[in-house]
Coordinates of C-alpha atoms in Angstrom, one line a residue:
X1 CA -0.2 -0.1 0.0
X2 CA 3.0 2.2 0.8
X3 CA 4.6 1.6 -2.5
X4 CA 1.2 2.4 -4.3
X5 CA 0.7 5.8 -2.6
X6 CA 4.4 6.5 -3.2
X7 CA 3.8 5.7 -7.1
X8 CA 0.7 7.9 -7.3
X9 CA 2.8 10.8 -5.4
X10 CA 5.3 10.6 -8.1
X11 CA 3.1 10.8 -11.1
X12 CA 1.2 13.8 -9.5
X13 CA 4.6 15.7 -9.2
X14 CA 5.7 14.8 -12.6
X15 CA 2.4 16.0 -14.1
X16 CA 2.6 19.5 -12.3
X17 CA 6.0 19.9 -13.3
X18 CA 4.9 19.3 -17.2
X19 CA 2.3 21.9 -16.6
X20 CA 4.6 24.3 -15.2
X21 CA 6.8 24.0 -18.0
X22 CA 4.3 24.1 -20.5
X23 CA 2.9 27.2 -18.8
X24 CA 6.4 28.9 -18.8
X25 CA 6.9 28.4 -22.4
X26 CA 3.5 29.6 -23.4
X27 CA 4.2 32.7 -21.5
X28 CA 7.7 32.9 -23.2
X29 CA 6.0 32.8 -26.3
X30 CA 3.3 35.0 -25.6
X31 CA 6.0 37.7 -24.2
X32 CA 8.0 37.7 -27.6
X33 CA 4.6 38.1 -29.5
X34 CA 3.9 41.1 -27.4
X35 CA 7.6 42.4 -27.6
X36 CA 7.2 42.2 -31.4
X37 CA 3.9 43.8 -31.5
X38 CA 4.7 46.6 -29.3
X39 CA 7.3 47.6 -32.2
X40 CA 4.4 48.2 -34.5
X41 CA 1.5 49.5 -32.7
X42 CA -0.6 49.8 -35.8
X43 CA -0.2 46.0 -36.5
X44 CA -0.8 44.9 -32.9
X45 CA -4.1 47.0 -33.0
X46 CA -5.0 45.1 -36.3
X47 CA -4.4 41.9 -34.9
X48 CA -6.6 42.4 -32.0
X49 CA -9.3 44.1 -33.7
X50 CA -12.1 42.3 -35.5
X51 CA -12.8 45.5 -37.5
X52 CA -13.9 45.6 -40.3
X53 CA -17.1 43.4 -40.5
X54 CA -18.8 45.2 -43.2
X55 CA -17.9 47.6 -46.5
X56 CA -16.2 50.6 -46.0
X57 CA -17.0 54.0 -47.9
X58 CA -14.8 56.5 -49.0
X59 CA -16.3 60.1 -49.6
X60 CA -14.5 61.8 -52.5
X61 CA -15.6 65.5 -52.0
X62 CA -15.3 66.5 -55.7
X63 CA -17.0 65.2 -58.9
X64 CA -16.0 62.0 -60.6
X65 CA -13.4 62.2 -63.3
X66 CA -10.6 64.3 -61.7
X67 CA -7.4 63.4 -60.2
X68 CA -8.7 63.2 -56.5
X69 CA -11.5 60.7 -57.7
X70 CA -8.9 58.7 -59.7
X71 CA -6.5 58.6 -56.5
X72 CA -9.4 57.8 -54.3
X73 CA -10.5 54.7 -56.6
X74 CA -7.2 53.4 -56.8
X75 CA -6.7 53.6 -53.1
X76 CA -9.9 51.9 -52.4
X77 CA -9.1 49.1 -54.6
X78 CA -5.8 48.4 -52.8
X79 CA -7.5 48.5 -49.6
X80 CA -9.8 45.8 -50.4
X81 CA -6.8 43.4 -50.4
X82 CA -5.7 44.4 -46.8
X83 CA -8.8 45.1 -45.2
X84 CA -10.6 42.0 -46.6
X85 CA -13.8 43.8 -47.1
X86 CA -15.4 45.8 -50.2
X87 CA -14.4 49.6 -50.2
X88 CA -16.4 51.6 -52.2
X89 CA -16.0 55.5 -53.4
X90 CA -18.8 57.8 -53.0
X91 CA -18.7 61.4 -54.9
X92 CA -20.3 64.0 -52.8
X93 CA -19.5 67.7 -54.6
X94 CA -20.4 71.0 -53.4
X95 CA -19.4 74.0 -51.2
X96 CA -15.4 73.6 -52.4
X97 CA -15.3 70.2 -50.7
X98 CA -17.4 71.1 -47.7
X99 CA -20.5 69.0 -48.3
X100 CA -18.3 65.9 -48.4
X101 CA -16.5 66.4 -45.5
X102 CA -19.6 67.3 -43.6
X103 CA -21.1 64.3 -44.6
X104 CA -18.2 62.2 -43.2
X105 CA -18.3 64.3 -40.0
X106 CA -22.2 63.3 -39.6
X107 CA -21.6 59.9 -40.0
X108 CA -21.2 57.1 -37.2
X109 CA -17.5 57.4 -35.8
X110 CA -16.9 53.6 -36.5
X111 CA -14.4 53.6 -39.2
X112 CA -16.6 52.9 -41.9
X113 CA -16.9 56.2 -43.5
X114 CA -13.8 58.0 -44.5
X115 CA -13.1 61.0 -46.7
X116 CA -10.1 62.1 -48.8
X117 CA -9.1 65.5 -49.6
X118 CA -5.8 67.3 -50.0
X119 CA -4.9 71.4 -50.1
X120 CA -8.5 72.3 -50.7
X121 CA -9.4 71.2 -47.0
X122 CA -7.8 74.4 -45.8
X123 CA -9.3 76.8 -48.4
X124 CA -13.2 77.1 -47.0
X125 CA -12.0 77.6 -43.6
X126 CA -9.7 80.1 -44.6
X127 CA -12.3 82.0 -46.4
X128 CA -14.7 81.8 -43.2
X129 CA -17.3 79.5 -45.1
X130 CA -17.0 76.7 -42.7
X131 CA -15.3 75.7 -39.2
X132 CA -14.3 72.6 -40.8
X133 CA -10.6 72.2 -41.1
X134 CA -8.2 69.6 -40.7
X135 CA -8.2 69.2 -36.8
X136 CA -12.1 68.6 -37.2
X137 CA -10.9 64.8 -38.2
X138 CA -8.7 62.1 -37.3
X139 CA -6.0 61.7 -39.7
X140 CA -5.5 58.3 -41.0
X141 CA -2.7 58.8 -43.2
X142 CA -1.4 59.9 -46.7
X143 CA -0.6 57.3 -49.1
X144 CA 0.8 59.4 -51.9
X145 CA 2.5 63.0 -52.7
X146 CA 1.4 64.7 -56.0
X147 CA 4.3 67.0 -57.2
X148 CA 3.0 67.3 -60.6
X149 CA 1.0 70.5 -60.7
X150 CA 1.9 72.5 -63.7
X151 CA 1.3 76.0 -65.4
X152 CA 0.0 75.0 -68.9
X153 CA -0.9 76.9 -71.9
X154 CA -2.2 76.1 -75.3
X155 CA 0.6 75.5 -78.0
X156 CA -1.2 78.2 -80.2
X157 CA -0.8 80.8 -77.5
X158 CA 2.9 81.2 -78.8
X159 CA 4.3 81.6 -75.1
X160 CA 7.9 80.2 -75.2
X161 CA 8.4 79.8 -71.5
X162 CA 7.5 81.2 -68.0
X163 CA 9.6 84.2 -68.4
X164 CA 7.9 85.1 -71.8
X165 CA 4.5 84.6 -70.1
X166 CA 5.4 86.8 -67.2
X167 CA 6.9 89.7 -69.1
X168 CA 3.9 89.8 -71.5
X169 CA 1.7 89.8 -68.6
X170 CA 3.5 92.9 -67.2
X171 CA 3.4 94.6 -70.5
X172 CA -0.3 94.4 -70.4
X173 CA -1.7 93.9 -67.1
X174 CA -5.0 91.6 -66.9
X175 CA -4.6 90.8 -70.7
X176 CA -3.7 87.3 -69.9
X177 CA -6.5 85.0 -68.3
X178 CA -5.9 82.5 -65.9
X179 CA -8.7 80.1 -65.9
X180 CA -9.6 78.2 -62.5
X181 CA -12.3 77.8 -60.1
X182 CA -13.1 80.6 -57.6
X183 CA -12.5 79.7 -53.9
X184 CA -10.5 76.8 -54.6
X185 CA -6.6 76.3 -54.3
X186 CA -6.1 77.2 -57.9
X187 CA -7.2 80.6 -57.3
X188 CA -4.8 81.1 -54.5
X189 CA -2.0 79.8 -56.9
X190 CA -2.8 82.6 -59.0
X191 CA -2.5 85.2 -56.2
X192 CA 1.0 83.4 -55.1
X193 CA 2.3 83.6 -58.8
X194 CA 1.1 87.4 -59.1
X195 CA 2.9 88.2 -55.7
X196 CA 6.0 86.2 -56.2
X197 CA 6.5 86.8 -59.8
X198 CA 5.2 90.2 -60.3
X199 CA 3.0 88.9 -63.1
X200 CA -0.4 90.5 -63.9
X201 CA -2.4 87.6 -64.8
X202 CA -6.3 88.1 -64.6
X203 CA -8.3 85.2 -62.7
X204 CA -11.2 83.9 -64.4
X205 CA -13.6 81.6 -63.2
X206 CA -14.1 78.7 -65.6
X207 CA -14.8 75.7 -63.1
X208 CA -13.1 72.5 -62.2
X209 CA -10.5 70.7 -63.5
X210 CA -12.4 69.0 -66.7
X211 CA -13.9 72.4 -67.3
X212 CA -10.3 74.1 -67.3
X213 CA -8.9 71.5 -69.8
X214 CA -12.0 72.3 -72.2
X215 CA -11.6 76.0 -71.6
X216 CA -8.0 75.8 -72.7
X217 CA -8.4 73.4 -75.5
X218 CA -10.9 76.0 -76.9
X219 CA -8.7 78.8 -76.4
X220 CA -11.4 80.5 -74.1
X221 CA -8.8 80.9 -71.6
X222 CA -5.0 81.4 -71.7
X223 CA -3.3 79.6 -69.0
X224 CA -4.5 77.1 -66.2
X225 CA -2.8 75.0 -63.3
X226 CA -3.6 71.3 -62.9
X227 CA -1.9 68.1 -62.2
X228 CA -0.2 67.1 -65.4
X229 CA -1.9 63.6 -65.5
X230 CA -5.5 65.3 -65.6
X231 CA -4.2 66.7 -69.4
X232 CA -1.4 64.0 -70.2
X233 CA -2.9 63.4 -73.4
X234 CA -2.9 66.8 -74.8
X235 CA 0.7 67.2 -73.3
X236 CA 1.8 63.9 -75.2
X237 CA 0.2 65.3 -78.6
X238 CA 1.8 68.7 -77.9
X239 CA -1.4 70.6 -78.1
X240 CA -0.7 71.8 -74.4
X241 CA 2.5 73.0 -73.2
X242 CA 3.6 72.9 -69.4
X243 CA 5.5 75.9 -68.7
X244 CA 6.6 75.3 -65.3
X245 CA 6.2 72.8 -62.3
X246 CA 4.6 74.5 -59.6
X247 CA 6.6 72.7 -56.8
X248 CA 9.7 73.2 -54.7
X249 CA 11.7 70.5 -56.1
X250 CA 12.2 68.7 -59.5
X251 CA 9.8 65.7 -60.3
X252 CA 11.9 62.9 -61.9
X253 CA 8.8 61.3 -63.5
X254 CA 8.5 64.9 -65.3
X255 CA 12.2 65.5 -66.2
X256 CA 11.6 68.0 -68.9
X257 CA 9.3 70.4 -66.9
X258 CA 11.2 73.1 -65.5
X259 CA 10.9 74.8 -62.1
X260 CA 10.4 78.6 -61.6
X261 CA 13.8 78.8 -60.3
X262 CA 15.2 77.7 -63.6
X263 CA 13.7 80.9 -65.2
X264 CA 15.2 83.0 -62.4
X265 CA 11.7 83.2 -60.5
X266 CA 11.0 82.0 -56.9
X267 CA 9.4 78.6 -56.8
X268 CA 5.9 78.7 -56.0
X269 CA 4.8 75.4 -54.5
X270 CA 1.6 74.2 -55.2
X271 CA 2.2 70.5 -55.3
X272 CA -0.6 68.6 -53.5
X273 CA -0.8 65.6 -51.1
X274 CA -3.5 62.8 -50.8
X275 CA -5.0 62.8 -47.4
X276 CA -7.4 60.3 -45.7
X277 CA -9.3 61.3 -42.5
X278 CA -12.3 59.9 -40.4
X279 CA -14.6 61.4 -37.8
X280 CA -13.2 62.8 -34.8
X281 CA -14.6 60.2 -32.2
X282 CA -13.4 57.2 -34.2
X283 CA -11.8 54.7 -31.9
X284 CA -8.1 54.8 -31.9
X285 CA -7.7 51.2 -32.6
X286 CA -10.0 51.4 -35.7
X287 CA -7.7 54.5 -37.0
X288 CA -4.6 52.1 -36.1
X289 CA -6.1 49.5 -38.4
X290 CA -7.3 51.6 -41.1
X291 CA -3.6 53.5 -41.0
X292 CA -2.0 50.2 -41.2
X293 CA -4.0 49.2 -44.1
X294 CA -3.2 52.5 -46.0
X295 CA 0.4 51.8 -45.3
X296 CA 0.2 48.4 -47.1
X297 CA -1.8 50.1 -49.7
X298 CA 0.8 52.7 -50.5
X299 CA 3.2 49.7 -51.1
X300 CA 1.1 47.6 -53.1
X301 CA 2.7 47.2 -56.4
X302 CA -0.5 47.9 -58.4
X303 CA -1.3 51.4 -56.7
X304 CA 2.5 52.3 -56.8
X305 CA 2.6 51.5 -60.7
X306 CA -0.8 53.7 -60.9
X307 CA 0.3 56.5 -59.0
X308 CA 3.6 56.2 -61.2
X309 CA 1.7 56.2 -64.4
X310 CA 0.1 59.6 -63.2
X311 CA 3.5 61.0 -62.0
X312 CA 2.5 60.9 -58.6
X313 CA 4.8 59.3 -55.7
X314 CA 3.2 56.6 -53.6
X315 CA 4.9 57.5 -50.1
X316 CA 3.1 56.6 -46.9
X317 CA 3.1 59.1 -43.9
X318 CA 1.0 57.7 -40.7
X319 CA -1.3 59.3 -38.4
X320 CA 0.6 61.9 -36.5
X321 CA 3.3 62.5 -39.4
X322 CA 0.5 62.9 -41.8
X323 CA -1.3 65.8 -39.7
X324 CA 2.1 67.4 -39.2
X325 CA 3.0 67.4 -43.0
X326 CA -0.4 68.7 -43.8
X327 CA -0.2 71.4 -41.2
X328 CA 3.3 72.5 -42.3
X329 CA 2.3 72.7 -45.9
X330 CA -0.6 75.1 -45.0
X331 CA 1.7 77.2 -42.9
X332 CA 4.4 77.4 -45.4
X333 CA 3.0 77.4 -48.9
X334 CA -0.7 78.7 -48.4
X335 CA -0.9 81.0 -45.3
X336 CA 1.6 83.7 -46.6
X337 CA -0.9 84.2 -49.3
X338 CA -4.4 84.2 -47.3
X339 CA -4.8 88.1 -47.2
X340 CA -4.4 88.5 -50.8
X341 CA -6.4 85.6 -51.7
X342 CA -9.3 87.2 -49.4
X343 CA -9.2 90.3 -50.9
X344 CA -9.4 88.8 -54.4
X345 CA -12.7 87.3 -53.6

């Protein structure tokens, strides 16, 4: 009897020891996993969250057919791969992007409604037509930078280069019409050009990108600014001539388009960023999941190729970095022209 009890005690002790070793190994593995996850908080949040459970909507606050709409659809296509759900783009035009931004703010703050925008997010607030600004949202990220804004003329205009355009505008003030959309970033760009170059271009309201292209092609306006890709067929055919890149540095994808500084003028930077935001009360863990997906989308081969085909650079900036980048862009390239811009309204 004594030997039987002794054997039973041995079995129990061995069992307890195996259990302890197993728990120790499990805890060690968990600690290692936790250590790895702490290095990538967005990835950690994605692993813990069961978001998303249904389709996600991206509001594009301008009409279909422009570069913002195109970029939004390219991003949506890439995001579907990494969020494992349908991502649809809805165009909500009006109020210089205000209507689309407001619709996003009015939606449930659950991560299922996002909005895209760029420099136009600042203009309505600057004009005092809305309280909405960048800080009204939680920033998800920036997946791409658009350094392809050019000042373009019809080849029939005969303008040789930027200097030729500027000098002729000085000789006959307000005789050369710069077509754009009133109350938008391109109008501010006109103010900046006249301020920095001493040009005397006359701003004329012709409408959005599609309308600007039509007006320039029909010679109903003399000069416009727009992202190169919006009129790339006209540039390729030679019907439109890009006089200058409106940026602070060259675009390697547009090597033959000069900067203003190449003609002895100050560079006027009206490049753009492609920003993604969500309602302000969206939970942080959901924002992290979305941001992680946007980062993966920005590295997706198809998205990268699509951006490159349109002369953009796929370049991810995460939540805080993207917010700071957008804020600094506003302060450095837009705010200096605020007073002159408001006087022009």
